[in-house]
Short mmCIF file of C-alpha atoms and ligand atoms in Angstrom, two decimals:
data_model
loop_
_atom_site.label_atom_id
_atom_site.label_comp_id
_atom_site.label_asym_id
_atom_site.label_seq_id
_atom_site.Cartn_x
_atom_site.Cartn_y
_atom_site.Cartn_z
CA MET A 20 55.29 111.36 161.49
CA ARG A 21 58.58 113.13 162.19
CA TRP A 22 61.52 113.08 159.82
CA HIS A 23 65.01 113.27 161.29
CA GLU A 24 67.24 112.83 158.22
CA HIS A 25 68.60 109.47 159.47
CA SER A 26 65.39 108.05 160.91
CA LEU A 27 61.62 108.42 160.82
CA ASP A 28 59.41 108.57 163.91
CA LEU A 29 55.93 107.11 163.53
CA LEU A 30 53.16 107.49 166.08
CA ASP A 31 51.99 103.90 166.60
CA GLN A 32 48.33 104.12 165.49
CA ARG A 33 47.66 100.61 166.77
CA LEU A 34 47.98 101.76 170.36
CA LEU A 35 45.90 104.93 170.22
CA PRO A 36 43.99 106.24 172.08
CA ALA A 37 45.29 104.32 175.12
CA GLU A 38 48.94 105.10 174.52
CA GLU A 39 50.88 107.73 172.55
CA HIS A 40 53.91 105.68 171.62
CA TRP A 41 56.38 106.66 168.90
CA ILE A 42 58.34 104.07 166.93
CA THR A 43 61.66 105.00 165.33
CA VAL A 44 62.49 103.32 162.03
CA GLU A 45 65.88 103.58 160.40
CA GLY A 46 65.45 101.73 157.12
CA ALA A 47 63.01 100.97 154.31
CA GLU A 48 62.39 97.52 155.77
CA GLY A 49 61.11 99.05 159.02
CA VAL A 50 58.88 101.46 157.11
CA ALA A 51 57.46 98.63 154.95
CA GLN A 52 56.73 96.59 158.06
CA SER A 53 55.10 99.59 159.77
CA ILE A 54 52.80 100.04 156.76
CA ARG A 55 51.99 96.31 156.62
CA ASP A 56 51.28 96.14 160.36
CA MET A 57 49.17 99.35 160.38
CA VAL A 58 51.50 101.36 162.63
CA VAL A 59 50.96 103.99 159.96
CA ARG A 60 47.85 103.83 157.77
CA GLY A 61 45.61 106.05 155.65
CA ALA A 62 46.37 106.47 151.96
CA PRO A 63 48.35 109.74 151.95
CA ALA A 64 50.29 108.84 155.12
CA ILE A 65 51.23 105.49 153.60
CA GLY A 66 52.60 107.28 150.51
CA ILE A 67 54.52 109.86 152.54
CA SER A 68 56.09 107.30 154.87
CA ALA A 69 57.06 105.09 151.90
CA ALA A 70 58.82 108.10 150.34
CA TYR A 71 60.75 108.59 153.59
CA GLY A 72 61.50 104.85 153.47
CA VAL A 73 63.26 105.28 150.12
CA ALA A 74 65.18 108.26 151.51
CA LEU A 75 66.27 106.10 154.45
CA ALA A 76 67.41 103.36 152.08
CA ALA A 77 69.76 105.87 150.46
CA ARG A 78 70.95 107.23 153.82
CA HIS A 79 71.83 103.78 155.09
CA ALA A 80 73.01 102.16 151.85
CA GLY A 81 76.24 100.21 152.29
CA GLY A 82 79.33 100.94 150.26
CA GLY A 83 78.52 98.28 147.60
CA ASP A 84 75.79 98.42 144.98
CA TRP A 85 73.77 101.32 146.41
CA LYS A 86 71.52 101.42 143.36
CA ALA A 87 70.51 97.78 143.88
CA GLU A 88 69.82 98.51 147.56
CA ILE A 89 67.51 101.41 146.72
CA ARG A 90 65.76 99.40 144.01
CA GLN A 91 65.20 96.60 146.52
CA ALA A 92 63.80 99.09 149.05
CA ILE A 93 61.31 100.39 146.47
CA ARG A 94 60.25 96.82 145.66
CA GLU A 95 59.75 95.98 149.33
CA LEU A 96 57.80 99.15 150.05
CA SER A 97 55.55 98.64 147.04
CA ALA A 98 54.59 95.19 148.35
CA SER A 99 53.49 96.52 151.75
CA ARG A 100 49.79 97.20 150.98
CA PRO A 101 47.94 96.91 147.64
CA THR A 102 44.94 99.26 147.52
CA ALA A 103 45.95 102.85 148.30
CA VAL A 104 47.47 104.20 145.09
CA ASN A 105 49.26 106.98 146.98
CA LEU A 106 51.87 104.37 147.89
CA PHE A 107 52.70 103.63 144.25
CA TRP A 108 52.39 107.28 143.25
CA ALA A 109 54.92 108.33 145.90
CA LEU A 110 57.29 105.48 145.03
CA GLN A 111 57.13 106.42 141.33
CA ARG A 112 58.05 109.99 142.21
CA MET A 113 60.97 108.76 144.30
CA GLU A 114 62.04 106.39 141.55
CA ARG A 115 62.11 109.21 138.99
CA VAL A 116 64.46 111.21 141.20
CA PHE A 117 66.56 108.12 141.94
CA HIS A 118 67.08 107.53 138.20
CA GLN A 119 68.52 111.02 137.85
CA CYS A 120 71.15 110.51 140.57
CA HIS A 121 74.75 109.75 139.63
CA SER A 122 76.20 109.14 143.08
CA LEU A 123 75.03 107.91 146.46
CA ALA A 124 75.72 111.32 147.99
CA GLU A 125 73.47 112.93 145.40
CA ALA A 126 70.77 110.27 145.94
CA GLU A 127 70.84 110.78 149.73
CA LYS A 128 70.32 114.49 149.37
CA ARG A 129 67.78 114.51 146.57
CA LEU A 130 65.66 111.60 147.80
CA ALA A 131 65.34 113.14 151.27
CA ALA A 132 64.36 116.46 149.69
CA GLU A 133 61.77 114.76 147.47
CA ALA A 134 60.20 112.93 150.42
CA VAL A 135 59.95 116.19 152.38
CA SER A 136 58.32 117.83 149.33
CA ILE A 137 55.77 115.00 149.05
CA HIS A 138 54.96 115.50 152.73
CA LYS A 139 54.65 119.30 152.47
CA GLU A 140 52.62 119.16 149.26
CA ASP A 141 50.14 116.78 150.88
CA LEU A 142 49.63 119.15 153.80
CA ALA A 143 49.09 122.06 151.40
CA ALA A 144 46.66 119.94 149.34
CA ASN A 145 44.69 119.13 152.50
CA ARG A 146 44.15 122.82 153.22
CA GLU A 147 43.25 123.59 149.61
CA MET A 148 40.71 120.74 149.56
CA ALA A 149 39.07 122.14 152.68
CA ASP A 150 38.64 125.49 150.90
CA GLN A 151 37.32 123.84 147.74
CA ALA A 152 34.85 121.70 149.71
CA LEU A 153 33.48 124.62 151.69
CA ALA A 154 32.99 126.68 148.55
CA PHE A 155 31.14 123.73 147.02
CA MET A 156 28.97 123.01 150.07
CA ASN A 157 28.31 126.69 150.74
CA PRO A 158 26.39 126.03 153.97
CA ASP A 159 24.22 128.91 155.15
CA LYS A 160 24.03 127.57 158.71
CA PRO A 161 25.92 125.01 160.85
CA VAL A 162 25.55 121.46 159.50
CA SER A 163 25.92 117.99 160.94
CA VAL A 164 27.99 115.48 158.99
CA LEU A 165 28.84 111.81 159.21
CA THR A 166 32.27 110.37 158.47
CA HIS A 167 33.85 106.94 158.25
CA CYS A 168 37.29 105.59 159.13
CA ASN A 169 40.09 108.07 159.90
CA THR A 170 41.04 110.73 157.38
CA GLY A 171 42.67 113.22 159.72
CA ALA A 172 46.15 114.40 160.58
CA LEU A 173 47.11 110.81 161.38
CA ALA A 174 46.18 109.58 157.91
CA THR A 175 47.75 112.42 155.91
CA GLY A 176 50.50 115.01 155.81
CA GLY A 177 48.95 116.70 158.81
CA TYR A 178 45.46 118.28 158.50
CA GLY A 179 43.21 115.74 156.90
CA THR A 180 41.15 115.10 153.79
CA ALA A 181 37.52 114.51 154.83
CA LEU A 182 38.51 115.45 158.38
CA GLY A 183 40.24 118.55 156.99
CA VAL A 184 36.90 119.68 155.57
CA ILE A 185 35.28 118.97 158.92
CA ARG A 186 38.02 120.94 160.72
CA ARG A 187 37.47 123.88 158.35
CA LEU A 188 33.68 123.78 158.93
CA HIS A 189 34.42 123.93 162.65
CA GLU A 190 36.91 126.79 162.24
CA ARG A 191 34.25 128.75 160.32
CA LYS A 192 31.60 127.93 162.98
CA LEU A 193 29.63 126.01 160.36
CA LEU A 194 29.75 122.63 162.07
CA LYS A 195 27.03 121.45 164.41
CA GLN A 196 28.06 117.85 164.98
CA VAL A 197 30.21 115.08 163.52
CA TYR A 198 28.95 111.53 163.69
CA ALA A 199 31.97 109.22 163.54
CA ASP A 200 31.41 105.62 162.49
CA GLU A 201 33.51 103.37 164.72
CA THR A 202 34.72 101.53 161.56
CA ARG A 203 34.95 97.83 162.23
CA PRO A 204 37.19 95.88 162.39
CA TRP A 205 40.20 98.16 163.04
CA LEU A 206 38.10 100.86 164.71
CA GLN A 207 39.90 103.75 163.06
CA GLY A 208 36.76 105.85 163.77
CA SER A 209 36.60 105.26 167.48
CA ARG A 210 40.31 104.97 168.18
CA LEU A 211 41.65 107.66 165.84
CA THR A 212 38.95 110.00 164.48
CA ALA A 213 37.20 110.41 167.83
CA TRP A 214 40.63 110.96 169.44
CA GLU A 215 41.69 113.61 166.92
CA LEU A 216 38.37 115.47 167.04
CA ALA A 217 38.05 115.36 170.83
CA ARG A 218 41.64 116.67 171.20
CA ASP A 219 40.79 119.60 168.96
CA GLY A 220 37.53 120.35 170.73
CA ILE A 221 35.38 119.49 167.70
CA PRO A 222 31.90 118.18 168.65
CA VAL A 223 31.88 114.47 167.88
CA THR A 224 29.44 111.65 168.56
CA LEU A 225 30.69 108.12 168.08
CA ASN A 226 28.33 105.51 166.64
CA ALA A 227 28.39 101.85 165.66
CA ASP A 228 28.65 101.50 161.87
CA SER A 229 25.23 99.86 161.84
CA ALA A 230 23.65 102.98 163.42
CA ALA A 231 24.33 105.10 160.31
CA ALA A 232 20.91 104.44 158.71
CA ALA A 233 19.09 105.34 161.91
CA ILE A 234 21.13 108.54 162.21
CA LEU A 235 20.36 109.59 158.63
CA ALA A 236 16.67 108.79 159.12
CA ARG A 237 16.53 111.46 161.86
CA GLY A 238 17.17 114.06 159.17
CA GLU A 239 19.89 116.04 160.96
CA VAL A 240 22.89 115.01 158.82
CA ARG A 241 23.34 117.02 155.59
CA TRP A 242 26.56 115.45 154.30
CA ILE A 243 28.49 112.20 154.49
CA ILE A 244 32.15 113.12 153.99
CA VAL A 245 34.77 110.39 153.45
CA GLY A 246 38.29 109.96 152.11
CA ALA A 247 39.56 107.58 149.44
CA ASP A 248 42.30 105.07 148.79
CA ARG A 249 42.00 105.01 145.00
CA ILE A 250 39.77 106.84 142.53
CA THR A 251 39.54 105.46 139.01
CA ALA A 252 39.09 107.20 135.66
CA ASN A 253 35.27 106.93 135.77
CA GLY A 254 35.04 108.35 139.32
CA ASP A 255 34.56 105.07 141.22
CA VAL A 256 36.09 105.25 144.69
CA ALA A 257 37.78 102.59 146.80
CA ASN A 258 37.71 103.47 150.49
CA LYS A 259 37.41 101.76 153.85
CA ILE A 260 34.97 98.88 153.97
CA GLY A 261 31.51 100.24 154.78
CA THR A 262 31.83 103.34 152.59
CA TYR A 263 29.69 101.83 149.82
CA SER A 264 26.84 101.09 152.26
CA LEU A 265 26.97 104.71 153.40
CA ALA A 266 26.68 105.94 149.81
CA VAL A 267 23.58 103.76 149.29
CA LEU A 268 22.10 105.11 152.52
CA ALA A 269 22.91 108.69 151.54
CA ARG A 270 21.06 108.35 148.24
CA HIS A 271 18.01 106.84 149.97
CA HIS A 272 17.91 109.64 152.54
CA LYS A 273 18.76 112.44 150.06
CA VAL A 274 21.93 113.31 151.95
CA GLY A 275 25.00 114.62 150.07
CA PHE A 276 27.88 112.18 149.62
CA MET A 277 31.30 113.79 149.27
CA VAL A 278 34.70 112.17 148.72
CA VAL A 279 37.73 114.26 149.61
CA ALA A 280 41.16 113.13 148.43
CA PRO A 281 44.35 114.60 147.00
CA SER A 282 45.11 114.10 143.30
CA SER A 283 47.74 111.52 144.39
CA THR A 284 44.76 109.24 145.13
CA VAL A 285 43.49 109.46 141.54
CA ASP A 286 44.50 106.58 139.29
CA MET A 287 43.54 107.45 135.72
CA SER A 288 45.24 104.24 134.51
CA LEU A 289 42.33 102.16 135.81
CA ALA A 290 39.05 102.39 133.92
CA SER A 291 36.76 101.54 136.83
CA GLY A 292 36.59 100.31 140.39
CA ALA A 293 36.36 96.71 139.15
CA ASP A 294 40.08 96.97 138.29
CA ILE A 295 41.17 97.89 141.83
CA THR A 296 42.93 95.26 143.94
CA ILE A 297 41.04 95.11 147.20
CA GLU A 298 43.18 94.11 150.16
CA GLU A 299 41.88 91.22 152.27
CA ARG A 300 43.37 90.87 155.72
CA GLU A 301 43.58 88.08 158.29
CA GLY A 302 40.37 86.53 159.62
CA THR A 303 41.67 87.05 163.16
CA GLU A 304 40.88 90.77 162.75
CA ILE A 305 37.17 89.79 162.81
CA ARG A 306 37.37 86.68 165.00
CA GLU A 307 39.26 88.35 167.83
CA MET A 308 39.71 91.65 169.57
CA ARG A 309 43.13 92.10 171.18
CA GLY A 310 43.42 88.32 171.55
CA ILE A 311 39.92 87.88 173.03
CA PRO A 312 37.76 85.52 170.92
CA LEU A 313 34.62 87.10 169.44
CA ALA A 314 33.62 84.17 167.22
CA PRO A 315 33.95 80.39 167.18
CA ASP A 316 37.54 79.33 166.89
CA GLY A 317 38.62 78.88 163.26
CA ILE A 318 35.32 80.08 161.73
CA ARG A 319 35.68 81.12 158.08
CA VAL A 320 35.86 84.90 157.68
CA PHE A 321 35.60 87.29 154.73
CA ASN A 322 37.63 90.38 155.58
CA PRO A 323 37.99 92.80 152.65
CA VAL A 324 39.27 96.04 154.13
CA PHE A 325 38.07 98.32 151.34
CA ASP A 326 35.03 98.49 149.08
CA VAL A 327 34.22 100.34 145.87
CA THR A 328 31.56 103.02 145.74
CA PRO A 329 30.25 103.53 142.20
CA ALA A 330 30.60 107.05 140.84
CA SER A 331 26.83 107.21 140.33
CA LEU A 332 26.31 107.35 144.11
CA ILE A 333 28.83 110.18 144.64
CA ASP A 334 27.79 113.84 144.55
CA ALA A 335 31.27 115.32 144.52
CA ILE A 336 34.91 114.33 144.49
CA VAL A 337 36.93 117.15 145.99
CA THR A 338 40.65 117.38 145.25
CA GLU A 339 43.19 120.21 145.54
CA LYS A 340 42.88 120.61 141.76
CA GLY A 341 39.14 121.20 141.89
CA VAL A 342 35.78 119.52 142.39
CA VAL A 343 34.30 116.87 140.11
CA HIS A 344 30.54 117.26 140.50
CA ASN A 345 28.47 114.10 139.75
CA PRO A 346 31.68 112.29 138.73
CA ASN A 347 31.97 110.39 135.47
CA ILE A 348 34.72 109.82 132.94
CA THR A 349 34.22 113.21 131.27
CA GLY A 350 34.44 115.17 134.52
CA MET A 351 37.44 113.15 135.68
CA ARG A 352 39.27 113.65 132.37
CA ALA A 353 38.55 117.38 132.40
CA LEU A 354 40.43 117.69 135.70
CA PHE A 355 43.03 114.93 135.53
CA GLY A 356 43.71 114.45 131.82
O1 MRU B 411 43.17 100.52 156.27
P1 MRU B 411 43.43 101.98 156.42
O2 MRU B 411 43.25 102.47 157.82
O3 MRU B 411 44.75 102.41 155.81
O4 MRU B 411 42.29 102.67 155.55
C1 MRU B 411 42.19 104.06 155.53
C2 MRU B 411 41.06 104.55 154.75
O5 MRU B 411 40.32 103.82 154.12
C3 MRU B 411 40.89 106.03 154.65
O6 MRU B 411 39.54 106.40 154.59
C4 MRU B 411 41.58 106.51 153.38
O7 MRU B 411 42.89 106.04 153.33
C5 MRU B 411 41.60 107.98 153.27
S1 MRU B 411 42.79 108.67 154.42
C6 MRU B 411 42.89 110.30 154.16
#
């Protein structure tokens, strides 16, 4: 995303890889709609764009009750998607700054600065997580990994969480091959991850989600590395639907399972994954592909877009603050209070 002080440019992720089309939004409403419609997606990117949305609300507030306008913008943005906690974390940060502002001019300036800080901090956290993960993995020779969904520059402040670790492995010549799950039904793996990795010359092989077990059975993959949308106080992780199955497969095949996410994804207010609201989206996302029917018209569909991986199946949660090895409530509290 590109911030221009009076507008925000978003690369339309729905059209990739066929088209690189940028959308310009000028208000919080446009940002909320872009999050809802998946123009921008991925937990950290959702949080960052929502922060810019609040900044835009201040920029374009009318002469009347500017405070009410900003409050309304925050409400609208917080209703855009329910699962990724980064959205609520970023909005809370913006709200704290908003409450300290005494004039619209002050709010315009300080909210824009806060949004830029959130963006920059996320990018810095991405790079720090890559360092932390490599120190933890300590590979003595190039490894193959498998990843799910998209956790790269598109989903974050600019480098990536799980994909940031993969980038760093590649930079250090410690990466043999990335297997990228296509990630039904939105295909973030094939449309976005494969696109990002191929553009950067990182060796990637795309596979159907259902091929993951067969890939692990071949014994080449050492780590499954994924991102997260919300991590609870006991170390349970909500991430893109299909992540839980991968964790089960990893345990069976004795492959490491690593979650990489900034501390803005950690929600210590929730005791366990059972407390997380899991977004369910339209059945048409399963029944159709770009308007072409894939299933009988009107068939009932269950379309949860995230699942919860229990902490007991996770070997490490890597954040910019450190690594929680074999996560549980004690390890999480030690790092996040
Ligand atoms: O529905 P999406 O595309 O927003 O879901 C994205 C994911 O589940 C990612 O794995 C997660 O947000 C981590 S992104 C760094």
